[in-house]
Each structure stands twice: as structure tokens, then as C-alpha cells.
Short mmCIF file of C-alpha atoms in Angstrom, two decimals:
data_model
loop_
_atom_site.label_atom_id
_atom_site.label_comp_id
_atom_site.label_asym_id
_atom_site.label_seq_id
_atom_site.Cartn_x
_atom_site.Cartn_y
_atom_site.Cartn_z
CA UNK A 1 0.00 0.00 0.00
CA UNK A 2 1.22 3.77 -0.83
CA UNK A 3 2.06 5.33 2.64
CA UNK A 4 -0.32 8.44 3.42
CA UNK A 5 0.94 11.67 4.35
CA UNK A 6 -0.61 13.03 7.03
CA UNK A 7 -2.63 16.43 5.99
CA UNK A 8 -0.56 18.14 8.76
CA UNK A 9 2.67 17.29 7.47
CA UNK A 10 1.59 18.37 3.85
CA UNK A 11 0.43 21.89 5.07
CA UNK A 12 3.59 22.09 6.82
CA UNK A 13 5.90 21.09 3.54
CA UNK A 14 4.17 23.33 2.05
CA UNK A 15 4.84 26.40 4.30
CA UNK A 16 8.27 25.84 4.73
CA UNK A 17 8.78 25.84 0.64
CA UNK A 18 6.80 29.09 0.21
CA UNK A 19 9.20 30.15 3.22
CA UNK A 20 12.12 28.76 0.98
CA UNK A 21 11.37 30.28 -2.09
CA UNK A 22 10.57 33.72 -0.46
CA UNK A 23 13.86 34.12 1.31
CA UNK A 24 15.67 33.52 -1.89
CA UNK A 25 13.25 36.08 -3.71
CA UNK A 26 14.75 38.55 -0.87
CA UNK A 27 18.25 37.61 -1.73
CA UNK A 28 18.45 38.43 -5.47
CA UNK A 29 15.84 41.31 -5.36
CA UNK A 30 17.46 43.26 -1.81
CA UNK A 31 21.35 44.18 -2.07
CA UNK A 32 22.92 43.90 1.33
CA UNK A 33 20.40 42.13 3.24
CA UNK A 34 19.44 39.52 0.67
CA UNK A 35 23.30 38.38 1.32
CA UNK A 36 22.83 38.12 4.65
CA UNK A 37 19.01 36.30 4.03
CA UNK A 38 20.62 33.79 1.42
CA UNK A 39 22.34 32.13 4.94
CA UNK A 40 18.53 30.98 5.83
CA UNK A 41 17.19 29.59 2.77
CA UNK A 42 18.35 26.21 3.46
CA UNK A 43 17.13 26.13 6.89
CA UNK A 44 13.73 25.14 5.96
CA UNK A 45 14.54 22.43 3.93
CA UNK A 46 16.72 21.40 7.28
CA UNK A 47 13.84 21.39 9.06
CA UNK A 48 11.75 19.53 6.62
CA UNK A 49 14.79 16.69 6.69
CA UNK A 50 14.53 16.41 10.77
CA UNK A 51 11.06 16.91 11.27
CA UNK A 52 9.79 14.51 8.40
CA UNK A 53 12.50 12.64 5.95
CA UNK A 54 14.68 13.44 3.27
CA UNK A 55 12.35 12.14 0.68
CA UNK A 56 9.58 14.64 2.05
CA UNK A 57 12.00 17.41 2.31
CA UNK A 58 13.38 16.51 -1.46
CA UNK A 59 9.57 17.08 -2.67
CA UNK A 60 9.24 20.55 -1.01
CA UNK A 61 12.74 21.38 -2.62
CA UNK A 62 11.13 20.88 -6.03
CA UNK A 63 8.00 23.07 -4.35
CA UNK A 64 10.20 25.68 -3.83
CA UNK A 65 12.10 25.62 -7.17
CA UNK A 66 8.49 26.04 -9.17
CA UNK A 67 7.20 28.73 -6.78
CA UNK A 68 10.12 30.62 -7.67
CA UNK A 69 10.27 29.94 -11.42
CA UNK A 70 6.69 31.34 -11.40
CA UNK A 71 7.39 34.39 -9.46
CA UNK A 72 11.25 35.40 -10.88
CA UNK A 73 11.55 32.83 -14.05
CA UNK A 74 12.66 29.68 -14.96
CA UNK A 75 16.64 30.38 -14.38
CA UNK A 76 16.15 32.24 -10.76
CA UNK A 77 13.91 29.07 -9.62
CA UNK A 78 16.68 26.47 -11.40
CA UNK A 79 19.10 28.42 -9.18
CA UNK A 80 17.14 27.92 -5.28
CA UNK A 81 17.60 24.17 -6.36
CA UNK A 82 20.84 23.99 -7.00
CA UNK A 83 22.24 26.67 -5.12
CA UNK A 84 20.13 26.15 -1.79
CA UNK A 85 18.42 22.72 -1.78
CA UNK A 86 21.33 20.75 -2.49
CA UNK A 87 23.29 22.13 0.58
CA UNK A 88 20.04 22.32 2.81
CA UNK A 89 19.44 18.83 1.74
CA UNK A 90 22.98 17.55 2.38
CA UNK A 91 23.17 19.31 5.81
CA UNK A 92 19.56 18.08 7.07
CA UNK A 93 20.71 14.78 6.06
CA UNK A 94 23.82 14.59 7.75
CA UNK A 95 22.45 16.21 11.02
CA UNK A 96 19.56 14.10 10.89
CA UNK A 97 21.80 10.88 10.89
CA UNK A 98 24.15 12.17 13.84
CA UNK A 99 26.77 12.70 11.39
CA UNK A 100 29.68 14.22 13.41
CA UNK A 101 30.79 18.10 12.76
CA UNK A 102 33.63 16.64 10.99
CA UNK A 103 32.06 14.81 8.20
CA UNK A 104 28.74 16.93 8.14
CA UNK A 105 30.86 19.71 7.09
CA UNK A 106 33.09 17.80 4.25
CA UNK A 107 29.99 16.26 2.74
CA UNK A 108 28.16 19.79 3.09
CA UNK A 109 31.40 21.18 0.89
CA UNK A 110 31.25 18.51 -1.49
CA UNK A 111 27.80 19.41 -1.78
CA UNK A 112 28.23 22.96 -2.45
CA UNK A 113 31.00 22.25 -4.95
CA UNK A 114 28.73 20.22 -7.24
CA UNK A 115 26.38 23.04 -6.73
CA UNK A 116 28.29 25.76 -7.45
CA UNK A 117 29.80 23.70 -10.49
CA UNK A 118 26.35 23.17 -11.53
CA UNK A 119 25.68 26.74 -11.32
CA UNK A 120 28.68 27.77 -13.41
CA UNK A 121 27.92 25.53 -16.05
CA UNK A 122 24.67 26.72 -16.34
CA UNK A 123 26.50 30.00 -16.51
CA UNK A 124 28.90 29.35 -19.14
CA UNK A 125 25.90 27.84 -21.43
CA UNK A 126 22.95 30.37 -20.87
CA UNK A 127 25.14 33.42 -19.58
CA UNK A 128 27.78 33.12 -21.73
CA UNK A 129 30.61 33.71 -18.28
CA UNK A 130 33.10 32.28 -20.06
CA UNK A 131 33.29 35.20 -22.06
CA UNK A 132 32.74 37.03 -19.23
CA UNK A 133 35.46 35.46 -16.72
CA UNK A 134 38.19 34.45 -19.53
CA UNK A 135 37.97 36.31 -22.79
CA UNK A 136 41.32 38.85 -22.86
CA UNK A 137 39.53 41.19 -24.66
CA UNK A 138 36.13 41.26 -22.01
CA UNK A 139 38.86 41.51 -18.76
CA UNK A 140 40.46 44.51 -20.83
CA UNK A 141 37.11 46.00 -21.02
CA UNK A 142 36.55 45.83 -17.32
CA UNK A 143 40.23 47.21 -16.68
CA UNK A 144 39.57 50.25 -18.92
CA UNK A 145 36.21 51.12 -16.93
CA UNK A 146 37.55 50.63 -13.56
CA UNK A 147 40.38 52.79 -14.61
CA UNK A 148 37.98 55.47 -16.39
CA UNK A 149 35.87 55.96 -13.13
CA UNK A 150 39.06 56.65 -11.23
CA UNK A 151 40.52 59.10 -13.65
CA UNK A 152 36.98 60.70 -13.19
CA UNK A 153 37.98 60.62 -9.14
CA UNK A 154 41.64 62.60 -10.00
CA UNK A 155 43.92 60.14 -9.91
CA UNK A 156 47.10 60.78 -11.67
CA UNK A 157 48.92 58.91 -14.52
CA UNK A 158 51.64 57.82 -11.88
CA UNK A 159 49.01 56.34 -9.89
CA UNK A 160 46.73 54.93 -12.76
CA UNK A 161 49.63 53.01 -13.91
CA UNK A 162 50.33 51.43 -10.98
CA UNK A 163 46.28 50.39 -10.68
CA UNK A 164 46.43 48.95 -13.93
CA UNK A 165 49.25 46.76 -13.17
CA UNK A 166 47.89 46.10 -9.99
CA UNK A 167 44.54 45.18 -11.65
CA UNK A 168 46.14 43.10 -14.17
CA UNK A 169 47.93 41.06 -12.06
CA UNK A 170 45.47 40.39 -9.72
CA UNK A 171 42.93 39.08 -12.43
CA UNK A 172 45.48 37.10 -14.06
CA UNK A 173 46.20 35.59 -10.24
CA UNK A 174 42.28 35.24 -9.91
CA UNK A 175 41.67 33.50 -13.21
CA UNK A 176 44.52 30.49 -12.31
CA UNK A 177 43.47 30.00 -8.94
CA UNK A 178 39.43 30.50 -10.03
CA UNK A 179 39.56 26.45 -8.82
CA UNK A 180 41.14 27.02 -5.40
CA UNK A 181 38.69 29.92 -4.48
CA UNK A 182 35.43 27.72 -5.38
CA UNK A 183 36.70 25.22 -3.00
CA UNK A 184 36.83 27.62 -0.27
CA UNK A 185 33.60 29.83 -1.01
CA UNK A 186 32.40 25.87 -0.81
CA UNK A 187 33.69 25.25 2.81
CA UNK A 188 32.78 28.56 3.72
CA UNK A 189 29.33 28.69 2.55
CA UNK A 190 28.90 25.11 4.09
CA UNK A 191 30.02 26.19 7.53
CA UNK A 192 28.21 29.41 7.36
CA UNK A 193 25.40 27.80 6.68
CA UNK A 194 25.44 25.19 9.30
CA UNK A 195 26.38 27.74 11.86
CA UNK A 196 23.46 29.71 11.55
CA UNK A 197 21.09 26.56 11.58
CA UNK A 198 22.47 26.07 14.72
CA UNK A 199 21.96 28.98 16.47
CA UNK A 200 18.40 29.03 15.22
CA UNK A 201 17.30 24.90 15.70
CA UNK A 202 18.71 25.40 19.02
CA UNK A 203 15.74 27.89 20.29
CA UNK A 204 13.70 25.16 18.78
CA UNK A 205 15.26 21.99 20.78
CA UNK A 206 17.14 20.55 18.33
CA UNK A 207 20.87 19.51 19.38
CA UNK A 208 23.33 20.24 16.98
CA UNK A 209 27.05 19.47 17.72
CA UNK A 210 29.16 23.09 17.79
CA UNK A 211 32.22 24.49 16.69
CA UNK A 212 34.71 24.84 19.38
CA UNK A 213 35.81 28.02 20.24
CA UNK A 214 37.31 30.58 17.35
CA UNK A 215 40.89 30.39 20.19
CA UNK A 216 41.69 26.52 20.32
CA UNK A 217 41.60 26.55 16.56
CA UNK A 218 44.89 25.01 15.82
CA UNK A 219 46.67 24.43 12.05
CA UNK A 220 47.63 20.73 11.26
CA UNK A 221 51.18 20.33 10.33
CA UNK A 222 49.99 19.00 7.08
CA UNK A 223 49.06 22.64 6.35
CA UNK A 224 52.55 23.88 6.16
CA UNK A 225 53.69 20.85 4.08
CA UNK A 226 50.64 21.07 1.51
CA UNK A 227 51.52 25.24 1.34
CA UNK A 228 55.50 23.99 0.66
CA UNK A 229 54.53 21.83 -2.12
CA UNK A 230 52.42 23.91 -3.92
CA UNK A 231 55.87 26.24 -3.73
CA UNK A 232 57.76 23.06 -5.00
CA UNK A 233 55.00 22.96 -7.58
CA UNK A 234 55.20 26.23 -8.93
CA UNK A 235 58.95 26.20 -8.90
CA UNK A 236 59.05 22.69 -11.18
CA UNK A 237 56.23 24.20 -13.33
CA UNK A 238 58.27 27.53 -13.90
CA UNK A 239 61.49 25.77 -14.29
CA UNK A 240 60.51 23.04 -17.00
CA UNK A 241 57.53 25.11 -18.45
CA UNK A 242 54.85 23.09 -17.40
CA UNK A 243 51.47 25.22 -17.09
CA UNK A 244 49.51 22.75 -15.18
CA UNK A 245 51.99 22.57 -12.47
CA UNK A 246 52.22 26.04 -12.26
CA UNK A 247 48.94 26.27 -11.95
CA UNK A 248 48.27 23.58 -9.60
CA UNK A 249 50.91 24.98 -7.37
CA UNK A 250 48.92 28.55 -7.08
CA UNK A 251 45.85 26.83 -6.22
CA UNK A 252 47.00 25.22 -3.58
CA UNK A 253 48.95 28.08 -2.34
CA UNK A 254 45.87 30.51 -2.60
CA UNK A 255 44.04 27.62 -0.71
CA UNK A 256 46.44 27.19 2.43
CA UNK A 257 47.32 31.32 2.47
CA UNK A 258 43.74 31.67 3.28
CA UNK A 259 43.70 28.59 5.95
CA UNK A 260 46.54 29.89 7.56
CA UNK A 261 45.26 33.32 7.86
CA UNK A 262 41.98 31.95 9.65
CA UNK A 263 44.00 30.35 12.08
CA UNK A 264 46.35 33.25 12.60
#
């Protein structure tokens, strides 16, 4: 026999999806504060996964995804799917289970990496961002504005020089480490995330395990040796003239320069 959902559990789905899908209405549609509203729009499909299952939760998801494509379009409601319900899914699983902090927050990550890669290649094919992220000519474009509007503020030629090479370089760092920096918006979002469903399920009686304190944080010594041998890697690449190396060395520095600057 099919198993019946109970009428209160439907009206409840359903609330928590029209919840879902207005939250991430606020955080295209209001600058500033739809950034800091985007942190809750997994938390009712977190709910849905503890209260009810992940099956249940999974069909609210969806819910939320056509609400949205009938109020912003097709793209925006494509985008609370993959950019919310994967992690909120992911995360209410994991909790639910009595996954530990640990491996709630690498399978979170891994979750928001798919996402996110989702999300780009969605980009690249509707959006055209390749163009946008790697095409000389389009970066050149941006340089020349962002240089324009600070002519416009006084700056001198000395100075604009120096901005332009400073500019230049720093997309041309940005566009080889573009890898390194989705893996950490990924861990970031993913404990962001998690840390503010805490603080909230907690006022509801839900026990979620916590991050120790910010102080007793303390860097593995496999930190230092991954940051060396992306140096070792970038020093083979630039000797023998091997891109990828290169390249895979400046990821993993950019990765471990921000890790070590979190822990001080």
C-alpha cells in the first residue's frame, strides 16, 4: 500500500517551501540584506529533513524551485535548487543521521562544490561567463572602466599606472586559482550555513554538535607541508615550463594562504 501523508505534514511542507522560495526572492531582489538572508534559505529544507524525511523534504525542494520559477523565471527558480536545496538537503541529512561536525561539514562542501559547479555551467551555457570570466579582450574591457571611473575621481597617470598593473595582475592571479577559491567559497558557505542553523534549531530543541571556540583553533602540520609543495609545484612548473603545475601549485597556495590566515 502507498504510505499516506498526514494532511498536517503536507500543510507544513508546504509552508516551509513558500518560506524557501521567499527568502531567496529577498536575496536576489534586496542588495545587502538579501546576502545576509541567502544564509537561511536552506534552513527550511533542514527542518523539513529532521522533522519529516529526506524524501519529504526533497519534494518541497522541487515546491520551492516552481514557486520561484513562477514568481522570478525559470533560471532564478533552477538556481534555489541547485544553489540552496542541495546544501540544505545535504546538511539536514547529515544532522539528521548524527553525522559528526567533521564529516557533516566535508559532505556539506562537497555538496556545495557540485552546486556551485552546476551553477557555473549553467552560466557558461545560458550566460555566456566564459566570455565574461576568460575572454582577454572582455577583462580589458573591465580594466579600462575601472580605470575610467578613477581618472573621473583625480587620480594621476603615476598612480593609474600602478592600478592597472595592480589590476592586471590580480585578475590574471584570480583566473589560475578560479579552482582554489570555489573550493573555499564551498567550505565557507557550508560552515556558514550550518552555523546559523544552529543557532536558530537550538531555540527550537534541536541539538546540533558546535564548533569549538574561534581560540583553540589550531593548524595541522599537514598545512605547512601542503603550502610547501604547492611552492615546489610552482617552482618545477616555472622551471621546466609546465602550465599545469604552475597552476596547480597557485591553487594550492591561494588555498592554504587563506587557511593559515583563519587560524592566525
Amino acid at each position: 500500500m502507498t504510505e499516506q501523508i498526514p494532511t498536517k505534514s503536507i500543510v507544513e511542507g508546504a509552508f516551509l517551501a513558500a518560506i524557501t522560495a521567499v527568502l531567496f526572492i529577498i536575496s536576489i531582489y534586496i542588495p545587502l540584506l538579501g546576502t545576509l538572508v541567502s544564509f537561511l534559505c536552506p534552513l527550511p529544507i533542514i527542518i523539513l529533513c529532521l522533522r519529516h524525511s529526506v524524501k519529504f523534504a526533497i519534494i518541497s525542494t522541487f515546491i520551492s524551485g516552481i514557486l520561484v520559477t513562477i514568481l522570478a523565471g525559470p533560471l532564478q527558480g533552477l538556481m534555489v535548487l541547485l544553489g540552496f536545496g542541495i546544501l540544505g538537503l545535504t546538511l539536514g541529512f547529515g544532522i539528521k543521521k548524527g553525522l559528526s561536525l567533521t564529516d557533516i561539514i566535508i559532505i556539506g562542501s562537497i555538496a556545495s562544490l557540485v552546486s556551485k559547479g552546476l551553477i557555473l555551467l549553467i552560466g557558461f551555457w545560458v550566460l555566456d561567463l566564459n566570455t565574461v570570466l576568460f575572454d582577454i579582450e572582455e577583462l580589458d574591457k573591465i580594466i579600462t572602466q575601472s580605470l575610467n571611473f578613477y581618472s573621473n575621481m583625480g587620480l594621476s597617470s603615476e598612480q593609474l599606472a600602478t592600478l592597472k598593473d595592480s589590476l592586471t595582475q590580480t585578475i590574471s592571479i584570480v583566473k589560475i586559482a578560479f579552482p582554489g577559491m570555489i573550493i573555499l567559497a564551498s567550505i565557507f558557505d557550508t560552515i556558514l550555513n550550518y552555523w546559523v542553523a544552529h543557532l536558530i534549531l537550538k531555540r527550537f530543541g534541536y541539538k546540533l554538535a558546535n564548533f569549538t571556540s574561534f581560540s583553540s583553533w589550531r593548524a595541522s602540520k599537514s598545512f605547512f607541508w601542503s603550502y610547501l609543495l604547492g611552492m615546489v609545484l610552482i617552482i618545477l612548473g616555472t622551471t621546466y615550463n609546465i602550465p599545469l603545475l604552475n597552476k596547480i601549485g597557485i591553487n594550492i597556495q591561494v588555498f592554504f594562504a587563506v587557511v593559515f590566515l583563519i587560524y592566525g
